[in-house]
Amino acid sequence: MKRYYFTLALIVLLLGLTIWFNVPGHPQIKIGNFERSMDLIQGLDLQGGVQVLLEADLPAETPIDPQALEDARTILENRTNALGVSENLFQVAGERRIVAEFPGLSDPEKVLAVIKETGLLEFVDLQDNPENLQEGNLILTDFGQTSTSAQPTETTTAPATEGQEPLASTTMYHTIMTGKDLKSVVVSRNPNTGEVVIDFTLSDEGAKIFDEYTNNNIGKILAIVLDKKIISAPRVQGRIPSGQGQITGNFTLETANNLAIQMRYGALPIPFKVVESRVIGPTLGRDSLQKSLLAGYIGFTIVILFMGIYYRLPGVMADLSLIVYALITLTLFRFIPVTLTLPGIAGFLLSTGSALDANILIFERLKEELRAGRTFSQALDLAWKRALPSIRDSNIATLITVVILFIFGSQFGATIVKGFAFTLGVGIFVSLFCAMVVTRTFMYILVDRMKPQAKHLKWFGILD
C-alpha cells in the first residue's frame, strides 16, 4: 500500500501541473534555451487563416516531373512548419500547382517570402576580400557556370534591374561547396558570449572539402552566401578537420532560425509564384465547433452520471480518472503542440470512449469476483489481472488503425486524417495510463481506507 500512496502523491502533483498549464493566459515554458508556448493552437477550420495557390514559375510548355512537385511540397511544408506555422496543409493540385493553407496566420508576407526563396546556400571563397564586402551584399559566384577557377575573375554581367538589389561587386567568386553537403544544422547560443550562432555538421565528402580548404587558406575569408547574398563572412582561424563549423553574425533567435530552415531544407527543385492568396474566415468552423462542444458536454455529462449511478464507488473513481485523463491530454496538446481541427477534436472525443472502456472491463470483472465470494482486495487483484488481456488487445488493434491512418495521411497529403489519427493515438496512450495507474491507485486506496465488508456490495454496483 505504501507504493499506492506514493503513486497517489505523484498523481496529485501531475494533476496540479496540468491544471496550472491549462489556466487561461498561462505563460510559455522557458528552461535555458528551450522555449515552448502553451497556447492551444486552432486549425484553419476553427480560427480562419490564409489560403495560397502556388504555380510552377516555368514556361507552360515545360514539363513538370511529378516527383519534383511532390518534393517541393514536402520542402515547403517543412520550411513553414519550422517557422512555427503549425498544421499547414500543402496539397498538389494538378500538374503544376500546390494549394497551401496556413491556420491563424498573422504575418502572411513572412511565410510567402520563405516559400518564394530558392534557398541556394554556398560556401564562397572571398580570399582577402579586397572589395570589403559586407553582410547583406549581393555577389556573383561561379556555381553553375562553366568556369571552375578558384581565383576571383572579372565579369561583364549586366547591372541589376529595377526592383532588384544592386550587385556589390562584378567580380565572380569561387564556390567551395553548396548546401547539399550539409548533414545537420542547429541554432544555439555561444556559452561564453551568449550570442546566437548556427552550428552545422558536414557530410563525409563535405568534411574533406572543408578540411582541405581551411588547411590551405588560414587567414582567408570564407563567406556563407544564401541566394547570392552574403549572410556571414568569417575569417578562417585554423584547419577544421572534423567537418563541424559555426556561423556567427548579428543574429537574433528568429533570424538564426529562419536561416537554419533554409540551410536545413535546401533549395526548391521548382521555382514557384503566388497565383492567388485569400483570407478565409472561421464562421463555418466556429459554428461546427460550438455544436461539437455542446455534443461533447452533453455526452460527457451522461457518461459521468452513468458511471456513478451504475458502478457506484468504482464509477466515481472512474469519473475522477476521466477528469485526470482530459487534463493530461489537453496539456500534451498544448506542449507538443497539436493543432486542433474538427477532425482532431473528433479523435480526442473518440479516445474518451477508450478511457472508459478499460474501466468498464475491470469493474465488470470486479463484480464477478465479488459475487464469487472473494474479499475486496482479492477481487481487485483478480479483476485487473483478468481484464488486462482484453484491454491490451483492444487498444493494440486501435493503435494499429491509428498508425495506418497516419501513414496514409502523410503519404497522400491528407493533413486532416493525420490530425485525427494523432489526437486519437495520444488519447489512447493517456487513457491506458489513467485506467491502469490512476483508477487502480484510487480503487486500492479506497478499499484500504474504507475497509468495506460483504454488506457493502451495493457500494460497488452489485444490486442482487
Coordinates of C-alpha atoms in Angstrom, one line a residue:
M1 CA 0.0 0.0 0.0
K2 CA 2.9 2.4 0.5
R3 CA 3.5 2.1 -3.2
Y4 CA 0.0 3.1 -4.0
Y5 CA 0.1 6.1 -1.6
F6 CA 3.4 7.2 -3.3
T7 CA 1.7 6.8 -6.7
L8 CA -1.2 8.9 -5.4
A9 CA 1.2 11.7 -4.4
L10 CA 2.7 11.7 -7.9
I11 CA -0.8 11.7 -9.5
V12 CA -1.8 14.7 -7.3
L13 CA 1.4 16.5 -8.4
L14 CA 0.7 15.7 -12.0
L15 CA -2.9 16.9 -11.7
G16 CA -1.7 20.2 -10.2
L17 CA 0.8 20.8 -13.0
T18 CA -1.9 20.0 -15.7
I19 CA -4.3 22.4 -14.0
W20 CA -1.6 25.1 -13.9
F21 CA -0.7 24.6 -17.6
N22 CA -4.4 24.8 -18.7
V23 CA -5.1 28.0 -16.8
P24 CA -6.1 30.6 -19.5
G25 CA -3.2 33.0 -20.2
H26 CA -0.6 30.7 -18.9
P27 CA 2.9 31.9 -19.8
Q28 CA 5.3 29.9 -22.0
I29 CA 7.7 27.3 -20.7
K30 CA 11.3 28.5 -20.7
I31 CA 14.1 26.3 -19.5
G32 CA 17.5 27.6 -20.7
N33 CA 17.4 27.8 -24.5
F34 CA 14.2 25.7 -24.6
E35 CA 11.0 27.7 -25.1
R36 CA 7.5 26.4 -25.6
S37 CA 4.3 28.4 -25.8
M38 CA 1.4 26.6 -24.0
D39 CA -1.3 28.2 -26.2
L40 CA -3.9 25.9 -27.7
I41 CA -3.4 26.1 -31.5
Q42 CA -6.6 26.0 -33.6
G43 CA -6.7 24.9 -37.2
L44 CA -7.9 26.8 -40.3
D45 CA -11.4 25.5 -40.0
L46 CA -11.7 26.8 -36.4
Q47 CA -9.9 30.2 -36.5
G48 CA -9.5 31.1 -40.1
G49 CA -6.3 31.9 -41.9
V50 CA -4.7 32.3 -45.3
Q51 CA -5.0 30.1 -48.4
V52 CA -2.4 30.4 -51.1
L53 CA -2.3 29.0 -54.6
L54 CA 1.2 28.4 -55.9
E55 CA 2.1 27.6 -59.5
A56 CA 5.4 26.5 -61.0
D57 CA 7.2 29.6 -62.3
L58 CA 8.2 27.9 -65.6
P59 CA 7.0 28.3 -69.2
A60 CA 3.7 26.5 -69.9
E61 CA 5.4 24.1 -72.4
T62 CA 8.0 23.0 -69.8
P63 CA 7.0 19.5 -68.4
I64 CA 7.0 19.2 -64.6
D65 CA 8.2 16.0 -63.0
P66 CA 5.5 14.8 -60.6
Q67 CA 8.2 13.6 -58.1
A68 CA 9.8 17.1 -58.2
L69 CA 6.4 18.6 -57.5
E70 CA 6.0 16.3 -54.5
D71 CA 9.5 17.0 -53.3
A72 CA 8.8 20.7 -53.5
R73 CA 5.5 20.2 -51.5
T74 CA 7.5 18.4 -48.7
I75 CA 10.2 21.1 -48.6
L76 CA 7.6 23.9 -48.4
E77 CA 5.7 22.1 -45.6
N78 CA 8.9 21.5 -43.6
R79 CA 10.1 25.1 -44.1
T80 CA 6.8 26.7 -42.9
N81 CA 6.4 24.2 -40.1
A82 CA 9.8 25.0 -38.8
L83 CA 8.8 28.7 -38.8
G84 CA 6.2 27.9 -36.2
V85 CA 3.2 27.9 -38.5
S86 CA 1.8 24.5 -37.4
E87 CA -0.5 22.1 -39.1
N88 CA -0.1 23.6 -42.6
L89 CA -1.9 21.9 -45.4
F90 CA 0.1 21.6 -48.7
Q91 CA -1.6 19.6 -51.4
V92 CA -0.6 19.1 -55.0
A93 CA -3.3 20.3 -57.3
G94 CA -3.0 19.2 -60.9
E95 CA 0.3 19.0 -62.7
R96 CA 1.7 22.5 -61.9
R97 CA 0.1 23.8 -58.7
I98 CA 0.2 23.4 -55.0
V99 CA -2.5 24.7 -52.6
A100 CA -1.3 25.8 -49.2
E101 CA -3.3 26.7 -46.1
F102 CA -2.0 28.5 -43.0
P103 CA -4.3 28.5 -40.0
G104 CA -4.3 31.6 -37.8
L105 CA -1.5 33.2 -39.9
S106 CA -0.9 36.8 -38.7
D107 CA 2.1 37.7 -40.9
P108 CA 1.5 36.2 -44.4
E109 CA 4.3 38.1 -46.0
K110 CA 6.9 36.3 -43.8
V111 CA 5.8 32.9 -44.8
L112 CA 5.3 33.8 -48.5
A113 CA 8.8 35.1 -48.6
V114 CA 10.1 31.8 -47.3
I115 CA 8.0 30.0 -49.9
K116 CA 9.4 32.0 -52.8
E117 CA 13.1 31.8 -51.9
T118 CA 15.1 29.3 -53.8
G119 CA 17.3 28.6 -50.8
L120 CA 20.7 28.1 -52.6
L121 CA 23.4 28.0 -50.0
E122 CA 27.0 28.4 -51.0
F123 CA 30.3 28.5 -49.2
V124 CA 32.3 31.1 -51.2
D125 CA 36.0 31.8 -51.1
L126 CA 36.4 35.6 -50.8
Q127 CA 40.2 35.3 -50.4
D128 CA 41.3 38.6 -48.6
N129 CA 38.1 40.4 -49.6
P130 CA 39.8 43.4 -51.3
E131 CA 36.4 44.9 -52.1
N132 CA 35.5 45.0 -48.4
L133 CA 32.2 43.0 -49.0
Q134 CA 29.8 43.1 -46.0
E135 CA 26.9 41.0 -44.8
G136 CA 23.9 41.6 -47.0
N137 CA 25.9 42.4 -50.1
L138 CA 24.9 40.6 -53.4
I139 CA 27.8 39.0 -55.2
L140 CA 28.4 36.7 -58.2
T141 CA 29.6 33.2 -57.8
D142 CA 30.8 30.6 -60.3
F143 CA 28.4 27.9 -59.1
G144 CA 26.6 26.5 -62.2
Q145 CA 29.0 28.5 -64.5
T146 CA 31.4 26.9 -67.0
S147 CA 34.4 28.4 -65.2
T148 CA 35.8 26.4 -62.3
S149 CA 38.8 28.6 -61.5
A150 CA 39.4 29.0 -57.8
Q151 CA 40.5 32.6 -58.3
P152 CA 38.1 35.6 -58.4
T153 CA 37.6 36.8 -62.0
E154 CA 36.1 39.9 -63.5
T155 CA 32.7 39.6 -65.4
T156 CA 30.6 41.9 -67.5
T157 CA 27.3 40.8 -66.0
A158 CA 24.6 43.4 -66.6
P159 CA 23.7 45.6 -63.6
A160 CA 20.6 44.7 -61.5
T161 CA 17.3 45.7 -63.0
E162 CA 14.7 47.9 -61.3
G163 CA 13.2 46.2 -58.2
Q164 CA 16.3 44.1 -57.6
E165 CA 19.1 44.8 -55.1
P166 CA 22.3 46.1 -56.8
L167 CA 25.3 43.9 -57.0
A168 CA 28.1 44.9 -54.6
S169 CA 30.7 43.6 -57.0
T170 CA 31.1 42.5 -60.6
T171 CA 33.8 40.0 -59.6
M172 CA 32.9 36.4 -59.8
Y173 CA 34.0 34.4 -56.7
H174 CA 34.6 30.7 -56.4
T175 CA 32.1 28.4 -54.7
I176 CA 33.9 25.8 -52.5
M177 CA 30.7 23.7 -51.8
T178 CA 27.0 24.1 -51.6
G179 CA 24.3 23.3 -49.0
K180 CA 23.9 19.7 -50.4
D181 CA 27.0 18.8 -48.3
L182 CA 25.3 19.8 -45.0
K183 CA 24.3 17.0 -42.7
S184 CA 22.7 18.9 -39.8
V185 CA 22.1 22.5 -38.8
V186 CA 21.3 23.6 -35.2
V187 CA 20.6 27.0 -33.7
S188 CA 22.3 27.5 -30.3
R189 CA 24.0 30.2 -28.1
N190 CA 27.7 30.7 -27.5
P191 CA 28.2 29.7 -23.8
N192 CA 30.8 32.4 -23.3
T193 CA 29.3 35.4 -25.1
G194 CA 25.6 34.4 -25.2
E195 CA 25.3 35.4 -28.9
V196 CA 23.1 33.3 -31.2
V197 CA 25.1 31.1 -33.5
I198 CA 24.3 28.4 -36.1
D199 CA 26.3 25.1 -35.7
F200 CA 26.5 22.9 -38.7
T201 CA 27.9 19.4 -39.5
L202 CA 29.0 18.4 -43.0
S203 CA 28.7 15.1 -44.8
D204 CA 31.9 13.0 -45.3
E205 CA 32.5 14.5 -48.7
G206 CA 31.9 18.0 -47.5
A207 CA 34.1 17.5 -44.5
K208 CA 37.0 16.5 -46.8
I209 CA 36.5 19.6 -48.9
F210 CA 36.2 21.8 -45.8
D211 CA 39.3 20.3 -44.3
E212 CA 41.4 20.9 -47.4
Y213 CA 40.2 24.4 -47.8
T214 CA 40.7 25.5 -44.2
N215 CA 44.1 23.9 -44.1
N216 CA 45.3 25.8 -47.2
N217 CA 43.5 29.2 -46.6
I218 CA 44.2 30.1 -43.0
G219 CA 43.6 33.8 -42.6
K220 CA 41.3 34.0 -45.7
I221 CA 37.6 34.8 -45.7
L222 CA 35.0 32.1 -46.3
A223 CA 31.6 33.6 -46.9
I224 CA 28.3 31.8 -46.3
V225 CA 26.1 33.0 -49.1
L226 CA 22.3 32.4 -49.4
D227 CA 20.7 33.2 -52.8
K228 CA 23.9 35.2 -53.8
K229 CA 23.6 37.3 -50.6
I230 CA 26.4 37.3 -48.0
I231 CA 24.9 36.3 -44.6
S232 CA 28.2 35.8 -42.8
A233 CA 31.8 36.3 -43.7
P234 CA 34.1 34.7 -41.1
R235 CA 37.9 34.5 -41.4
V236 CA 39.4 31.0 -41.3
Q237 CA 41.2 30.8 -38.0
G238 CA 42.7 27.4 -38.5
R239 CA 42.3 23.9 -40.0
I240 CA 38.9 22.3 -39.3
P241 CA 39.2 18.6 -40.0
S242 CA 36.1 17.5 -38.0
G243 CA 33.5 18.7 -40.6
Q244 CA 31.8 20.8 -37.9
G245 CA 31.6 24.6 -38.2
Q246 CA 29.8 27.6 -36.8
I247 CA 28.2 30.6 -38.5
T248 CA 28.3 33.8 -36.5
G249 CA 26.8 37.1 -37.2
N250 CA 24.4 39.7 -35.9
F251 CA 21.7 37.1 -35.4
T252 CA 18.6 37.2 -33.3
L253 CA 16.9 33.9 -32.4
E254 CA 14.3 34.5 -35.1
T255 CA 16.7 35.4 -37.9
A256 CA 19.1 32.5 -37.0
N257 CA 16.1 30.1 -37.0
N258 CA 15.0 31.4 -40.4
L259 CA 18.5 30.9 -41.9
A260 CA 18.7 27.4 -40.3
I261 CA 15.5 26.5 -42.0
Q262 CA 16.9 27.5 -45.4
M263 CA 20.1 25.6 -44.8
R264 CA 18.3 22.5 -43.4
Y265 CA 15.7 22.1 -46.2
G266 CA 17.7 23.2 -49.1
A267 CA 16.6 24.6 -52.5
L268 CA 13.3 24.0 -54.2
P269 CA 13.5 21.8 -57.2
I270 CA 10.9 24.0 -58.9
P271 CA 10.6 27.8 -58.6
F272 CA 7.1 28.9 -57.6
K273 CA 5.0 32.1 -58.0
V274 CA 1.9 33.1 -55.9
V275 CA -1.1 33.0 -58.2
E276 CA -3.7 33.8 -55.6
S277 CA -3.9 34.3 -51.9
R278 CA -7.0 34.9 -49.8
V279 CA -8.2 35.1 -46.2
I280 CA -10.6 32.5 -45.0
G281 CA -13.0 33.3 -42.1
P282 CA -13.8 30.8 -39.4
T283 CA -17.6 31.2 -39.5
L284 CA -18.4 27.7 -40.6
G285 CA -15.8 26.1 -38.4
R286 CA -16.8 28.1 -35.3
D287 CA -20.5 27.1 -35.8
S288 CA -19.5 23.5 -36.2
L289 CA -17.2 23.8 -33.2
Q290 CA -19.9 25.1 -30.9
K291 CA -22.2 22.3 -31.9
S292 CA -19.4 19.7 -31.4
L293 CA -18.6 21.2 -28.0
L294 CA -22.2 21.1 -27.0
A295 CA -22.5 17.5 -28.0
G296 CA -19.3 16.8 -26.1
Y297 CA -20.6 18.4 -23.0
I298 CA -23.8 16.5 -23.1
G299 CA -22.1 13.2 -23.8
F300 CA -19.5 13.8 -21.1
T301 CA -22.2 14.6 -18.5
I302 CA -24.3 11.5 -19.4
V303 CA -21.2 9.3 -19.2
I304 CA -20.2 10.6 -15.8
L305 CA -23.8 10.2 -14.5
F306 CA -24.0 6.6 -15.9
M307 CA -20.7 5.5 -14.4
G308 CA -21.6 6.9 -11.0
I309 CA -25.1 5.5 -10.9
Y310 CA -24.4 2.1 -12.4
Y311 CA -21.0 1.3 -10.8
R312 CA -21.4 3.4 -7.7
L313 CA -18.0 4.0 -5.9
P314 CA -15.8 2.5 -8.7
G315 CA -17.8 4.6 -11.2
V316 CA -16.9 7.7 -9.2
M317 CA -13.3 6.7 -9.2
A318 CA -13.5 6.3 -13.0
D319 CA -15.1 9.7 -13.3
L320 CA -12.1 11.2 -11.3
S321 CA -9.7 9.3 -13.6
L322 CA -11.6 10.6 -16.7
I323 CA -11.0 14.2 -15.5
V324 CA -7.3 13.5 -15.0
Y325 CA -7.3 12.0 -18.5
A326 CA -8.8 15.1 -20.0
L327 CA -6.4 17.4 -18.3
I328 CA -3.3 15.4 -19.2
T329 CA -4.4 15.1 -22.8
L330 CA -5.1 18.8 -23.2
T331 CA -1.7 19.6 -21.6
L332 CA 0.0 17.3 -24.1
F333 CA -1.9 19.0 -27.0
R334 CA -0.6 22.4 -25.8
F335 CA 3.0 21.2 -25.2
I336 CA 3.7 19.1 -28.4
P337 CA 1.9 21.3 -29.8
V338 CA -1.1 19.8 -31.6
T339 CA -3.2 22.0 -33.9
L340 CA -6.8 21.3 -33.1
T341 CA -9.2 20.9 -36.1
L342 CA -12.7 19.5 -36.1
P343 CA -11.3 16.0 -37.1
G344 CA -8.7 16.3 -34.3
I345 CA -11.4 17.1 -31.8
A346 CA -13.3 14.1 -33.0
G347 CA -10.2 11.9 -32.4
F348 CA -9.9 13.3 -28.9
L349 CA -13.6 12.6 -28.1
L350 CA -13.4 9.1 -29.6
S351 CA -10.4 8.3 -27.4
T352 CA -12.5 9.2 -24.4
G353 CA -14.5 6.0 -25.1
S354 CA -11.3 4.0 -24.8
A355 CA -10.6 5.7 -21.4
L356 CA -13.9 4.3 -20.1
D357 CA -13.8 1.0 -21.9
A358 CA -10.9 -0.2 -19.9
N359 CA -12.6 0.8 -16.6
I360 CA -15.8 -0.9 -17.6
L361 CA -14.0 -4.2 -18.3
I362 CA -12.2 -4.0 -15.0
F363 CA -15.3 -3.2 -13.0
E364 CA -17.4 -6.0 -14.6
R365 CA -14.6 -8.4 -13.6
L366 CA -14.6 -6.9 -10.1
K367 CA -18.3 -7.6 -9.8
E368 CA -17.9 -11.2 -10.9
E369 CA -15.1 -11.8 -8.4
L370 CA -17.2 -10.2 -5.5
R371 CA -20.2 -12.4 -6.4
A372 CA -17.9 -15.4 -6.2
G373 CA -17.2 -14.6 -2.6
R374 CA -13.7 -13.0 -2.9
T375 CA -12.6 -10.4 -0.5
F376 CA -12.4 -6.8 -1.9
S377 CA -8.6 -6.9 -2.0
Q378 CA -8.6 -10.3 -3.8
A379 CA -11.3 -9.2 -6.2
L380 CA -9.3 -6.1 -7.1
D381 CA -6.2 -8.1 -7.8
L382 CA -8.0 -10.7 -10.0
A383 CA -10.1 -8.1 -11.8
W384 CA -7.0 -6.2 -13.1
K385 CA -5.2 -9.4 -13.9
R386 CA -8.0 -11.0 -15.9
A387 CA -9.2 -7.8 -17.6
L388 CA -5.6 -6.9 -18.8
P389 CA -5.6 -9.2 -21.9
S390 CA -8.8 -7.7 -23.3
I391 CA -7.7 -4.1 -22.6
R392 CA -4.3 -4.8 -24.2
D393 CA -5.7 -6.4 -27.3
S394 CA -8.4 -3.9 -28.0
N395 CA -6.0 -0.9 -27.6
I396 CA -3.4 -2.5 -29.8
A397 CA -6.0 -3.1 -32.5
T398 CA -6.9 0.6 -32.3
L399 CA -3.3 1.8 -32.3
I400 CA -2.7 -0.3 -35.5
T401 CA -5.5 1.5 -37.1
V402 CA -4.1 4.8 -35.9
V403 CA -0.7 4.0 -37.4
I404 CA -2.2 3.1 -40.8
L405 CA -4.3 6.3 -40.9
F406 CA -1.3 8.4 -40.0
I407 CA 1.0 6.8 -42.6
F408 CA -1.6 7.1 -45.4
G409 CA -2.4 10.6 -44.4
S410 CA 1.3 11.5 -44.6
Q411 CA 1.8 9.9 -48.0
F412 CA -1.3 11.4 -49.7
G413 CA -1.1 14.8 -48.0
A414 CA -4.3 14.3 -46.1
T415 CA -3.4 16.5 -43.1
I416 CA -7.0 16.2 -41.7
V417 CA -6.6 12.4 -41.5
K418 CA -3.2 12.8 -39.8
G419 CA -4.6 15.2 -37.2
F420 CA -7.5 12.8 -36.4
A421 CA -5.1 9.8 -36.1
F422 CA -2.6 11.7 -34.0
T423 CA -5.1 13.0 -31.4
L424 CA -6.7 9.6 -31.2
G425 CA -3.3 7.9 -30.7
V426 CA -2.3 10.4 -27.9
G427 CA -5.7 9.9 -26.3
I428 CA -5.3 6.1 -26.3
F429 CA -1.9 6.2 -24.6
V430 CA -3.2 8.6 -21.9
S431 CA -6.3 6.5 -21.4
L432 CA -4.3 3.4 -20.8
F433 CA -2.2 5.2 -18.2
C434 CA -5.3 6.5 -16.5
A435 CA -7.0 3.1 -16.4
M436 CA -4.0 1.1 -15.3
V437 CA -2.4 3.6 -13.0
V438 CA -4.8 6.3 -11.9
T439 CA -8.0 4.3 -11.5
R440 CA -6.2 1.4 -10.0
T441 CA -4.5 3.6 -7.4
F442 CA -7.8 5.3 -6.5
M443 CA -9.5 1.9 -6.1
Y444 CA -6.8 0.3 -3.9
I445 CA -6.7 3.4 -1.6
L446 CA -10.5 3.5 -1.4
V447 CA -10.6 -0.2 -0.3
D448 CA -7.7 0.3 2.1
R449 CA -9.3 3.4 3.8
M450 CA -12.9 2.2 3.8
K451 CA -12.3 -1.5 4.5
P452 CA -15.7 -2.5 3.1
Q453 CA -17.4 -5.7 4.1
A454 CA -19.8 -8.1 2.3
K455 CA -22.7 -5.9 3.4
H456 CA -21.3 -3.1 1.3
L457 CA -21.6 -4.8 -2.1
K458 CA -24.2 -2.2 -3.2
W459 CA -21.4 0.4 -3.0
F460 CA -19.7 -1.5 -5.8
G461 CA -22.7 -1.8 -8.1
I462 CA -23.9 -5.2 -7.1
L463 CA -27.6 -4.9 -6.5
D464 CA -28.6 -8.6 -6.4

